[in-house]
Amino acid sequence: MKASYILSRELAKKMIIVHPPEPRKELLLANPKDGVYIGKTRFMHTPVFWDPSKLINPHIAIIGITGSGKSYTVKTFLTRASLIWNTNAIILDWVGEYDRWVRQAGGRVINLAKENMNILDLVGLPKQSRIKQIVSAFDILADLKNFPQERDDIEDALENIYGLKKKPQLPDLIKYLERKNKKKAARLLKRFTAEGSNFFAGASTLDIKQLTNSGLVCIDLHELPSEEMRSLAGLTLLQYIKELMRAEGMKEEKDRRIRLFVVLDEAWKIAQDERSDVITIVREGRKYNFSLIIATQNPTDMHKTIFSNIGTIFVLRTILKEYRDYVKNSIGYSDFIDNEIAKFGVGDAAVNMIFAERQSKVMTFLLDKIDGEDPLFLYTIKGGNMDIEIEREQFIRMLYELGLNESQIEIIRKEFEKKDGVVDGENIVEMLERFGYSKSSIISFLRQVGFEEKNLIRIFSLAKMRKATKGVVNVVMEE
């Protein structure tokens, strides 16, 4: 082998000649008042600030499997943005993941299953514009494209119902269709007003405009009875927010600080359809005067238009090759980046930013880790008729004192993360037994946590039953 080749390879390893795959420092650095700090780049350890004035648009996508740090990234980002800019945030939560954190952070949680939302509200729009939005929503969620005649019937009925009533509601629309003998069109919409699914059938109980100025708000959709219902609610809320923010007008060019973040978490049904307002918002950049954050475990849930137009993408741990290939082909990063993503630990991230300043190529770069600030977080252990709440760091310290090693504690931590901070006592017993702890040691530990004797009996009885039915209920031990 030639000496010159060996020398070149060694120099490249030390990056004396080869510039690492990272953007220029001036694009990543910002005055702390102008940007949200994210972390440091892997190679040059440059602090990375998310500065919307430097980006083509303020919208963000976050991709990663459960436990990769996806919700942690969202929470850290919103916390810092609030401290820097006093921003507001509305989280449209499909799976009930953010309730606990929002309450701990002093925010407001709204259970949409206990509210009403009139999807025929005009929200300040001209009638024709709102009709187009409503029909578009039904196109996506009632599959109207396969029922062209019924689609026309619904559109005509909307035209007429706004002339007949000042504030029409969905049942009025259905009754009108039935009166006109458009029964098939009426049936397509009736499922949104059936008993137990009539969240869209009455006058709105939410003041969306007020919510856009209410600090941190979580709108919990997960108790709505179906994915279709959750998607219709999420899409309608997004349409309302979009029009309210557009009506406020654009900010001055010199003031690009974000006043409102809207988070869509696992909103796959409305993020993968090109007719969705999600796509419109991302395509049209800054027009709507707020920042959209889209988070998902499955990148194929996002339409490729999102990847090609969104200003910032965080790719966290993504194991399935078909998912990584989808992201890689959408963004266009190197095999090196792809290989690193496959090896990521919790909190590791590849970041793709499209800067407003013209670049020779779009740069995807690696972070050491998302440099977050954990808010106070409570773990809950359920056992017998008791729910014991304990601060996370205190519980971790107790596990160390019991003698668990780092990998064992990480297994228990992941179990809590998978279950939104709530784990059954018998699950704790089963894990500790797997780690080799005796019954007496586990009893002593659970007493220290706060369980009473009668609840300990119940916990161990359930643990014994689980063990007897191994294979029906089991704890997954992750590597």
CSV table of C-alpha atoms in Angstrom, one decimal:
chain,number,residue,atom,x,y,z
A,1,MET,CA,0.0,0.0,0.0
A,2,LYS,CA,1.3,3.4,-0.9
A,3,ALA,CA,2.6,5.6,1.9
A,4,SER,CA,0.7,8.6,0.5
A,5,TYR,CA,-2.6,6.7,0.7
A,6,ILE,CA,-2.0,5.7,4.4
A,7,LEU,CA,-1.1,9.3,5.2
A,8,SER,CA,-4.2,10.7,3.5
A,9,ARG,CA,-6.5,8.2,5.4
A,10,GLU,CA,-5.0,9.1,8.7
A,11,LEU,CA,-5.3,12.8,8.1
A,12,ALA,CA,-8.9,12.4,7.1
A,13,LYS,CA,-9.6,10.5,10.3
A,14,LYS,CA,-8.3,13.4,12.3
A,15,MET,CA,-10.2,15.8,10.0
A,16,ILE,CA,-7.2,18.1,9.5
A,17,ILE,CA,-7.9,18.5,5.8
A,18,VAL,CA,-11.5,17.2,5.4
A,19,HIS,CA,-14.2,19.5,6.7
A,20,PRO,CA,-16.8,17.5,8.8
A,21,PRO,CA,-20.4,17.2,7.5
A,22,GLU,CA,-21.7,20.2,9.4
A,23,PRO,CA,-23.1,23.6,8.4
A,24,ARG,CA,-21.0,26.7,8.8
A,25,LYS,CA,-20.8,28.0,12.4
A,26,GLU,CA,-22.5,31.3,11.6
A,27,LEU,CA,-25.6,29.4,10.5
A,28,LEU,CA,-25.9,27.4,13.7
A,29,LEU,CA,-24.9,30.1,16.3
A,30,ALA,CA,-27.4,32.8,17.5
A,31,ASN,CA,-27.9,35.3,20.2
A,32,PRO,CA,-29.6,33.3,23.0
A,33,LYS,CA,-32.6,35.7,22.7
A,34,ASP,CA,-33.0,34.9,19.1
A,35,GLY,CA,-32.8,31.1,19.0
A,36,VAL,CA,-33.7,28.0,21.0
A,37,TYR,CA,-30.7,26.0,22.1
A,38,ILE,CA,-30.8,22.4,20.9
A,39,GLY,CA,-27.3,20.8,21.6
A,40,LYS,CA,-23.8,20.6,20.1
A,41,THR,CA,-22.7,19.1,16.8
A,42,ARG,CA,-20.9,15.8,17.1
A,43,PHE,CA,-17.6,16.8,15.4
A,44,MET,CA,-16.9,20.5,15.9
A,45,HIS,CA,-19.0,20.7,19.1
A,46,THR,CA,-20.7,23.9,17.8
A,47,PRO,CA,-23.7,25.0,19.8
A,48,VAL,CA,-26.8,24.6,17.7
A,49,PHE,CA,-29.6,27.2,18.0
A,50,TRP,CA,-32.9,27.0,16.2
A,51,ASP,CA,-33.2,30.5,14.8
A,52,PRO,CA,-36.4,30.9,12.6
A,53,SER,CA,-35.0,34.0,11.0
A,54,LYS,CA,-32.2,31.9,9.4
A,55,LEU,CA,-34.5,29.1,8.2
A,56,ILE,CA,-36.7,28.9,5.1
A,57,ASN,CA,-39.7,28.4,7.3
A,58,PRO,CA,-40.4,27.8,11.1
A,59,HIS,CA,-42.0,24.3,10.8
A,60,ILE,CA,-40.4,21.2,12.4
A,61,ALA,CA,-40.7,17.4,12.0
A,62,ILE,CA,-39.5,15.0,14.7
A,63,ILE,CA,-39.1,11.3,13.8
A,64,GLY,CA,-38.2,8.5,16.2
A,65,ILE,CA,-39.3,5.2,17.7
A,66,THR,CA,-40.9,5.0,21.2
A,67,GLY,CA,-38.2,5.7,23.8
A,68,SER,CA,-35.9,7.5,21.3
A,69,GLY,CA,-36.5,10.9,23.0
A,70,LYS,CA,-39.2,12.3,20.6
A,71,SER,CA,-41.6,13.7,23.3
A,72,TYR,CA,-38.6,14.7,25.4
A,73,THR,CA,-37.4,16.8,22.4
A,74,VAL,CA,-40.8,18.4,22.0
A,75,LYS,CA,-41.1,19.2,25.7
A,76,THR,CA,-37.6,20.7,25.9
A,77,PHE,CA,-38.1,22.8,22.8
A,78,LEU,CA,-41.4,24.2,24.0
A,79,THR,CA,-40.0,24.9,27.5
A,80,ARG,CA,-37.1,26.9,26.2
A,81,ALA,CA,-39.1,28.7,23.5
A,82,SER,CA,-41.5,29.8,26.3
A,83,LEU,CA,-38.6,31.1,28.5
A,84,ILE,CA,-37.0,33.0,25.6
A,85,TRP,CA,-40.0,34.4,23.7
A,86,ASN,CA,-42.9,33.9,26.0
A,87,THR,CA,-44.5,31.8,23.3
A,88,ASN,CA,-47.8,29.9,23.4
A,89,ALA,CA,-48.2,26.3,22.5
A,90,ILE,CA,-51.2,24.1,21.6
A,91,ILE,CA,-50.5,20.4,21.6
A,92,LEU,CA,-53.0,18.3,19.6
A,93,ASP,CA,-52.4,15.0,21.4
A,94,TRP,CA,-53.6,11.9,19.7
A,95,VAL,CA,-52.5,9.4,22.3
A,96,GLY,CA,-52.7,11.2,25.6
A,97,GLU,CA,-48.9,11.4,26.0
A,98,TYR,CA,-48.6,15.0,27.2
A,99,ASP,CA,-51.3,15.4,29.8
A,100,ARG,CA,-49.2,14.8,32.8
A,101,TRP,CA,-46.3,17.0,31.7
A,102,VAL,CA,-48.5,19.9,30.7
A,103,ARG,CA,-50.2,19.8,34.2
A,104,GLN,CA,-46.8,19.7,35.9
A,105,ALA,CA,-45.6,22.6,33.7
A,106,GLY,CA,-48.6,24.7,34.9
A,107,GLY,CA,-50.5,24.4,31.6
A,108,ARG,CA,-54.1,23.6,30.8
A,109,VAL,CA,-55.4,20.2,29.6
A,110,ILE,CA,-58.6,20.0,27.6
A,111,ASN,CA,-60.3,16.6,27.2
A,112,LEU,CA,-62.0,17.0,23.8
A,113,ALA,CA,-64.3,14.0,24.5
A,114,LYS,CA,-66.0,16.3,27.1
A,115,GLU,CA,-66.3,19.2,24.8
A,116,ASN,CA,-68.3,20.1,21.6
A,117,MET,CA,-67.0,21.5,18.4
A,118,ASN,CA,-69.2,22.7,15.6
A,119,ILE,CA,-67.3,21.9,12.4
A,120,LEU,CA,-69.6,24.2,10.4
A,121,ASP,CA,-68.3,27.4,12.3
A,122,LEU,CA,-67.2,29.9,9.8
A,123,VAL,CA,-64.3,31.1,12.0
A,124,GLY,CA,-64.3,34.5,10.3
A,125,LEU,CA,-63.9,33.1,6.8
A,126,PRO,CA,-66.1,33.9,3.8
A,127,LYS,CA,-68.7,31.1,3.3
A,128,GLN,CA,-67.2,29.8,0.1
A,129,SER,CA,-63.7,29.4,1.7
A,130,ARG,CA,-65.0,27.6,4.7
A,131,ILE,CA,-67.1,25.2,2.6
A,132,LYS,CA,-64.0,24.3,0.6
A,133,GLN,CA,-62.2,23.5,3.9
A,134,ILE,CA,-65.1,21.4,5.2
A,135,VAL,CA,-65.4,19.4,2.0
A,136,SER,CA,-61.7,18.9,2.0
A,137,ALA,CA,-61.8,17.4,5.5
A,138,PHE,CA,-64.6,15.1,4.5
A,139,ASP,CA,-62.7,14.2,1.4
A,140,ILE,CA,-59.9,12.9,3.6
A,141,LEU,CA,-61.9,11.3,6.4
A,142,ALA,CA,-65.2,10.2,4.7
A,143,ASP,CA,-63.4,9.2,1.4
A,144,LEU,CA,-65.8,11.4,-0.6
A,145,LYS,CA,-63.6,11.1,-3.7
A,146,ASN,CA,-65.1,7.7,-4.2
A,147,PHE,CA,-68.6,9.1,-4.0
A,148,PRO,CA,-68.5,12.0,-6.5
A,149,GLN,CA,-72.3,12.4,-6.6
A,150,GLU,CA,-72.6,12.5,-2.8
A,151,ARG,CA,-69.7,14.9,-2.6
A,152,ASP,CA,-71.6,17.3,-4.9
A,153,ASP,CA,-74.8,16.8,-2.8
A,154,ILE,CA,-72.9,17.7,0.4
A,155,GLU,CA,-71.3,20.8,-1.2
A,156,ASP,CA,-74.7,22.0,-2.5
A,157,ALA,CA,-76.3,21.3,0.9
A,158,LEU,CA,-73.6,23.4,2.7
A,159,GLU,CA,-74.2,26.3,0.3
A,160,ASN,CA,-77.9,26.2,1.2
A,161,ILE,CA,-77.7,25.5,4.9
A,162,TYR,CA,-75.6,28.7,5.5
A,163,GLY,CA,-78.4,30.7,3.9
A,164,LEU,CA,-81.1,29.0,6.0
A,165,LYS,CA,-79.4,29.3,9.4
A,166,LYS,CA,-77.1,31.9,11.0
A,167,LYS,CA,-75.0,29.3,12.8
A,168,PRO,CA,-75.8,25.9,11.3
A,169,GLN,CA,-74.6,22.6,12.9
A,170,LEU,CA,-73.8,19.2,11.4
A,171,PRO,CA,-77.2,17.7,12.3
A,172,ASP,CA,-78.9,20.6,10.4
A,173,LEU,CA,-76.8,19.6,7.3
A,174,ILE,CA,-77.8,15.9,7.6
A,175,LYS,CA,-81.5,16.8,8.0
A,176,TYR,CA,-81.3,19.0,5.0
A,177,LEU,CA,-79.8,16.2,2.9
A,178,GLU,CA,-82.5,13.8,4.1
A,179,ARG,CA,-85.3,16.3,3.2
A,180,LYS,CA,-83.9,16.6,-0.3
A,181,ASN,CA,-83.8,12.8,-0.5
A,182,LYS,CA,-80.0,12.7,-0.6
A,183,LYS,CA,-80.0,9.8,1.9
A,184,LYS,CA,-76.7,8.2,0.8
A,185,ALA,CA,-74.9,11.6,1.3
A,186,ALA,CA,-76.6,11.9,4.7
A,187,ARG,CA,-75.4,8.4,5.7
A,188,LEU,CA,-71.8,9.3,4.9
A,189,LEU,CA,-71.9,12.1,7.5
A,190,LYS,CA,-74.2,10.4,10.1
A,191,ARG,CA,-71.4,8.5,11.7
A,192,PHE,CA,-70.0,11.9,13.0
A,193,THR,CA,-73.3,12.5,14.9
A,194,ALA,CA,-74.0,9.0,16.2
A,195,GLU,CA,-74.6,8.5,20.0
A,196,GLY,CA,-71.2,8.5,21.7
A,197,SER,CA,-69.7,10.2,18.7
A,198,ASN,CA,-71.6,13.4,18.7
A,199,PHE,CA,-68.7,15.7,19.6
A,200,PHE,CA,-69.2,17.6,16.3
A,201,ALA,CA,-73.0,17.9,16.6
A,202,GLY,CA,-73.5,20.9,18.9
A,203,ALA,CA,-72.4,24.5,19.5
A,204,SER,CA,-68.7,24.9,20.1
A,205,THR,CA,-67.6,25.0,23.7
A,206,LEU,CA,-64.0,25.9,22.9
A,207,ASP,CA,-62.8,29.4,22.3
A,208,ILE,CA,-59.9,28.7,19.9
A,209,LYS,CA,-58.8,32.3,19.7
A,210,GLN,CA,-58.4,32.5,23.5
A,211,LEU,CA,-56.4,29.2,23.4
A,212,THR,CA,-53.9,30.7,21.0
A,213,ASN,CA,-53.0,33.2,23.8
A,214,SER,CA,-53.2,30.9,26.8
A,215,GLY,CA,-49.6,29.7,27.3
A,216,LEU,CA,-49.2,25.9,27.3
A,217,VAL,CA,-52.4,24.0,26.3
A,218,CYS,CA,-52.9,20.3,25.6
A,219,ILE,CA,-56.0,19.3,23.7
A,220,ASP,CA,-56.3,15.6,24.5
A,221,LEU,CA,-57.9,13.7,21.6
A,222,HIS,CA,-57.2,10.1,22.8
A,223,GLU,CA,-60.6,9.5,24.4
A,224,LEU,CA,-62.5,10.2,21.2
A,225,PRO,CA,-63.8,6.8,20.0
A,226,SER,CA,-61.9,6.3,16.7
A,227,GLU,CA,-59.0,7.4,14.7
A,228,GLU,CA,-61.4,9.0,12.2
A,229,MET,CA,-63.0,11.1,15.0
A,230,ARG,CA,-59.6,12.2,16.3
A,231,SER,CA,-58.4,13.1,12.8
A,232,LEU,CA,-61.6,15.1,12.1
A,233,ALA,CA,-61.2,17.0,15.4
A,234,GLY,CA,-57.5,17.6,14.8
A,235,LEU,CA,-57.9,18.8,11.3
A,236,THR,CA,-60.8,21.1,12.2
A,237,LEU,CA,-58.8,22.6,15.1
A,238,LEU,CA,-55.9,23.1,12.8
A,239,GLN,CA,-58.1,24.9,10.2
A,240,TYR,CA,-59.4,27.2,12.9
A,241,ILE,CA,-56.0,28.0,14.2
A,242,LYS,CA,-54.6,28.6,10.7
A,243,GLU,CA,-57.3,31.1,9.9
A,244,LEU,CA,-57.1,32.9,13.2
A,245,MET,CA,-53.3,33.3,12.9
A,246,ARG,CA,-53.5,34.4,9.3
A,247,ALA,CA,-56.1,37.1,10.2
A,248,GLU,CA,-53.6,38.6,12.7
A,249,GLY,CA,-51.3,39.4,9.7
A,250,MET,CA,-47.6,38.8,9.1
A,251,LYS,CA,-45.0,40.0,11.5
A,252,GLU,CA,-42.4,42.6,10.5
A,253,GLU,CA,-39.5,41.0,8.7
A,254,LYS,CA,-37.1,42.0,11.5
A,255,ASP,CA,-39.2,40.2,14.1
A,256,ARG,CA,-39.3,36.5,13.3
A,257,ARG,CA,-39.8,35.2,16.8
A,258,ILE,CA,-42.6,32.6,17.1
A,259,ARG,CA,-45.7,33.5,19.1
A,260,LEU,CA,-47.5,30.1,18.8
A,261,PHE,CA,-46.3,26.5,18.3
A,262,VAL,CA,-48.9,23.9,17.3
A,263,VAL,CA,-47.8,20.3,17.9
A,264,LEU,CA,-49.3,17.3,16.0
A,265,ASP,CA,-48.2,14.1,17.6
A,266,GLU,CA,-49.0,10.8,15.8
A,267,ALA,CA,-51.4,12.6,13.5
A,268,TRP,CA,-50.8,10.2,10.7
A,269,LYS,CA,-54.2,10.3,9.0
A,270,ILE,CA,-53.9,14.1,8.3
A,271,ALA,CA,-50.2,14.2,7.8
A,272,GLN,CA,-50.1,11.8,4.9
A,273,ASP,CA,-52.8,13.2,2.7
A,274,GLU,CA,-51.7,15.8,0.2
A,275,ARG,CA,-55.1,17.6,0.5
A,276,SER,CA,-54.6,18.2,4.2
A,277,ASP,CA,-54.1,21.6,5.7
A,278,VAL,CA,-50.9,20.2,7.3
A,279,ILE,CA,-49.4,20.0,3.8
A,280,THR,CA,-50.8,23.5,2.9
A,281,ILE,CA,-49.2,25.1,6.0
A,282,VAL,CA,-45.8,23.5,5.4
A,283,ARG,CA,-45.9,24.4,1.7
A,284,GLU,CA,-46.7,28.0,2.3
A,285,GLY,CA,-44.0,28.6,4.9
A,286,ARG,CA,-44.4,31.6,7.0
A,287,LYS,CA,-47.8,32.7,5.7
A,288,TYR,CA,-49.8,31.5,8.6
A,289,ASN,CA,-47.7,33.2,11.3
A,290,PHE,CA,-47.1,30.1,13.6
A,291,SER,CA,-44.8,27.1,13.8
A,292,LEU,CA,-46.1,23.6,13.2
A,293,ILE,CA,-44.3,20.7,15.0
A,294,ILE,CA,-45.1,17.3,13.5
A,295,ALA,CA,-43.9,14.2,15.6
A,296,THR,CA,-44.3,10.6,14.6
A,297,GLN,CA,-42.8,7.1,15.2
A,298,ASN,CA,-43.4,6.2,11.6
A,299,PRO,CA,-41.9,8.5,8.9
A,300,THR,CA,-44.1,7.0,6.2
A,301,ASP,CA,-47.0,8.6,8.0
A,302,MET,CA,-45.7,11.9,6.6
A,303,HIS,CA,-46.3,12.9,3.0
A,304,LYS,CA,-43.0,13.4,1.1
A,305,THR,CA,-44.1,17.0,0.5
A,306,ILE,CA,-43.5,17.7,4.2
A,307,PHE,CA,-39.9,16.4,4.0
A,308,SER,CA,-39.1,18.5,0.9
A,309,ASN,CA,-40.6,21.7,2.3
A,310,ILE,CA,-40.2,21.7,6.1
A,311,GLY,CA,-37.5,23.9,7.6
A,312,THR,CA,-36.1,21.6,10.2
A,313,ILE,CA,-36.2,17.8,10.7
A,314,PHE,CA,-34.9,15.9,13.7
A,315,VAL,CA,-34.3,12.2,13.0
A,316,LEU,CA,-33.9,10.3,16.3
A,317,ARG,CA,-33.4,6.5,16.7
A,318,THR,CA,-35.1,4.7,13.7
A,319,ILE,CA,-34.6,1.0,13.6
A,320,LEU,CA,-36.5,-0.4,10.6
A,321,LYS,CA,-34.6,-0.1,7.4
A,322,GLU,CA,-37.7,0.7,5.4
A,323,TYR,CA,-38.3,3.7,7.6
A,324,ARG,CA,-34.7,4.9,7.3
A,325,ASP,CA,-34.8,4.4,3.6
A,326,TYR,CA,-38.0,6.5,3.3
A,327,VAL,CA,-36.4,9.4,5.3
A,328,LYS,CA,-33.0,9.1,3.5
A,329,ASN,CA,-34.7,9.2,0.0
A,330,SER,CA,-36.9,12.1,1.1
A,331,ILE,CA,-34.1,14.2,2.5
A,332,GLY,CA,-31.1,13.0,0.6
A,333,TYR,CA,-28.4,12.5,3.2
A,334,SER,CA,-25.4,10.2,3.0
A,335,ASP,CA,-24.9,6.5,3.8
A,336,PHE,CA,-22.7,7.6,6.7
A,337,ILE,CA,-25.6,9.5,8.3
A,338,ASP,CA,-27.9,6.6,7.7
A,339,ASN,CA,-25.5,4.2,9.4
A,340,GLU,CA,-25.2,6.5,12.4
A,341,ILE,CA,-29.0,6.8,12.8
A,342,ALA,CA,-29.2,2.9,12.9
A,343,LYS,CA,-26.8,3.0,15.9
A,344,PHE,CA,-28.4,5.9,17.8
A,345,GLY,CA,-29.1,5.8,21.5
A,346,VAL,CA,-31.8,7.8,23.3
A,347,GLY,CA,-31.5,11.5,22.6
A,348,ASP,CA,-29.1,11.1,19.6
A,349,ALA,CA,-30.3,13.0,16.5
A,350,ALA,CA,-29.5,13.8,12.9
A,351,VAL,CA,-30.7,17.3,12.0
A,352,ASN,CA,-31.6,18.6,8.6
A,353,MET,CA,-32.1,22.3,8.2
A,354,ILE,CA,-33.0,24.3,5.1
A,355,PHE,CA,-31.5,27.7,5.6
A,356,ALA,CA,-32.9,30.8,4.0
A,357,GLU,CA,-29.4,31.7,2.8
A,358,ARG,CA,-28.7,29.8,-0.4
A,359,GLN,CA,-26.4,26.8,0.2
A,360,SER,CA,-24.5,24.6,-2.2
A,361,LYS,CA,-26.4,21.6,-0.7
A,362,VAL,CA,-28.8,20.9,2.1
A,363,MET,CA,-26.9,19.8,5.1
A,364,THR,CA,-27.8,17.0,7.4
A,365,PHE,CA,-25.6,16.8,10.5
A,366,LEU,CA,-25.3,14.9,13.7
A,367,LEU,CA,-25.8,16.2,17.3
A,368,ASP,CA,-24.0,14.7,20.3
A,369,LYS,CA,-27.5,14.5,21.9
A,370,ILE,CA,-30.5,16.7,22.3
A,371,ASP,CA,-29.4,18.7,25.2
A,372,GLY,CA,-32.6,18.8,27.2
A,373,GLU,CA,-33.7,20.1,30.6
A,374,ASP,CA,-35.9,17.5,32.3
A,375,PRO,CA,-38.9,19.1,34.0
A,376,LEU,CA,-40.0,17.7,37.3
A,377,PHE,CA,-41.4,14.3,36.4
A,378,LEU,CA,-43.4,11.9,38.6
A,379,TYR,CA,-43.5,8.2,38.3
A,380,THR,CA,-46.6,6.4,39.4
A,381,ILE,CA,-46.6,2.8,40.7
A,382,LYS,CA,-50.0,1.1,41.0
A,383,GLY,CA,-50.6,-1.7,43.5
A,384,GLY,CA,-53.6,-3.0,45.3
A,385,ASN,CA,-55.8,0.0,45.8
A,386,MET,CA,-52.9,2.4,46.1
A,387,ASP,CA,-51.2,4.7,43.5
A,388,ILE,CA,-47.8,5.7,44.8
A,389,GLU,CA,-46.3,8.8,43.1
A,390,ILE,CA,-42.6,9.4,43.4
A,391,GLU,CA,-40.3,11.9,41.8
A,392,ARG,CA,-38.3,10.2,39.0
A,393,GLU,CA,-34.8,11.1,40.2
A,394,GLN,CA,-35.6,10.1,43.7
A,395,PHE,CA,-36.8,6.7,42.5
A,396,ILE,CA,-33.7,6.2,40.4
A,397,ARG,CA,-31.6,7.0,43.4
A,398,MET,CA,-33.5,4.4,45.4
A,399,LEU,CA,-32.8,1.8,42.7
A,400,TYR,CA,-29.1,2.6,42.9
A,401,GLU,CA,-29.2,2.2,46.7
A,402,LEU,CA,-30.9,-1.2,46.2
A,403,GLY,CA,-27.9,-2.2,44.1
A,404,LEU,CA,-29.1,-2.1,40.5
A,405,ASN,CA,-26.6,-1.4,37.8
A,406,GLU,CA,-26.9,1.1,35.0
A,407,SER,CA,-28.4,-1.3,32.4
A,408,GLN,CA,-30.9,-2.7,34.9
A,409,ILE,CA,-32.1,0.8,35.8
A,410,GLU,CA,-32.3,1.7,32.1
A,411,ILE,CA,-34.7,-1.3,31.6
A,412,ILE,CA,-37.0,0.0,34.4
A,413,ARG,CA,-36.8,3.6,33.1
A,414,LYS,CA,-37.8,2.5,29.6
A,415,GLU,CA,-40.8,0.6,31.1
A,416,PHE,CA,-42.0,3.8,32.7
A,417,GLU,CA,-41.4,5.8,29.5
A,418,LYS,CA,-43.4,3.3,27.4
A,419,LYS,CA,-46.3,3.6,29.8
A,420,ASP,CA,-46.3,7.4,30.2
A,421,GLY,CA,-44.8,7.2,33.7
A,422,VAL,CA,-47.3,4.6,35.1
A,423,VAL,CA,-46.2,1.0,35.9
A,424,ASP,CA,-48.0,-1.7,37.9
A,425,GLY,CA,-46.3,-2.9,41.1
A,426,GLU,CA,-46.3,-6.5,40.0
A,427,ASN,CA,-44.4,-5.4,36.9
A,428,ILE,CA,-41.7,-3.9,39.2
A,429,VAL,CA,-41.6,-7.2,41.2
A,430,GLU,CA,-41.2,-9.3,38.1
A,431,MET,CA,-38.3,-7.1,36.8
A,432,LEU,CA,-36.5,-7.1,40.2
A,433,GLU,CA,-36.9,-10.9,40.5
A,434,ARG,CA,-35.3,-11.2,37.0
A,435,PHE,CA,-32.4,-9.2,38.3
A,436,GLY,CA,-31.9,-11.7,41.1
A,437,TYR,CA,-33.4,-9.9,44.1
A,438,SER,CA,-35.1,-12.0,46.8
A,439,LYS,CA,-38.7,-11.6,47.9
A,440,SER,CA,-37.6,-10.0,51.2
A,441,SER,CA,-35.4,-7.4,49.5
A,442,ILE,CA,-38.2,-6.5,47.1
A,443,ILE,CA,-40.8,-6.2,50.0
A,444,SER,CA,-38.4,-3.9,51.8
A,445,PHE,CA,-37.9,-1.8,48.7
A,446,LEU,CA,-41.7,-1.4,48.1
A,447,ARG,CA,-42.2,-0.5,51.7
A,448,GLN,CA,-39.6,2.2,51.3
A,449,VAL,CA,-41.5,3.4,48.3
A,450,GLY,CA,-44.6,3.7,50.4
A,451,PHE,CA,-46.8,0.6,49.9
A,452,GLU,CA,-48.8,-0.8,52.9
A,453,GLU,CA,-48.8,-4.4,53.8
A,454,LYS,CA,-52.2,-5.3,52.4
A,455,ASN,CA,-51.2,-3.8,49.1
A,456,LEU,CA,-47.9,-5.7,49.1
A,457,ILE,CA,-49.9,-9.0,49.4
A,458,ARG,CA,-52.0,-8.0,46.4
A,459,ILE,CA,-48.9,-7.0,44.3
A,460,PHE,CA,-47.1,-10.3,45.0
A,461,SER,CA,-50.3,-12.3,44.3
A,462,LEU,CA,-50.6,-10.7,40.9
A,463,ALA,CA,-46.9,-11.1,40.2
A,464,LYS,CA,-47.3,-14.8,40.9
A,465,MET,CA,-50.3,-15.1,38.6
A,466,ARG,CA,-48.4,-13.3,35.9
A,467,LYS,CA,-45.5,-15.7,36.3
A,468,ALA,CA,-47.9,-18.7,36.1
A,469,THR,CA,-49.4,-17.4,32.9
A,470,LYS,CA,-46.0,-16.5,31.3
A,471,GLY,CA,-46.4,-15.8,27.6
A,472,VAL,CA,-49.8,-14.2,28.1
A,473,VAL,CA,-48.4,-11.2,30.0
A,474,ASN,CA,-44.7,-10.8,30.0
A,475,VAL,CA,-42.1,-8.1,30.6
A,476,VAL,CA,-39.9,-7.3,27.5
A,477,MET,CA,-36.3,-7.1,28.5
A,478,GLU,CA,-34.6,-4.9,26.0
A,479,GLU,CA,-30.9,-5.1,25.2
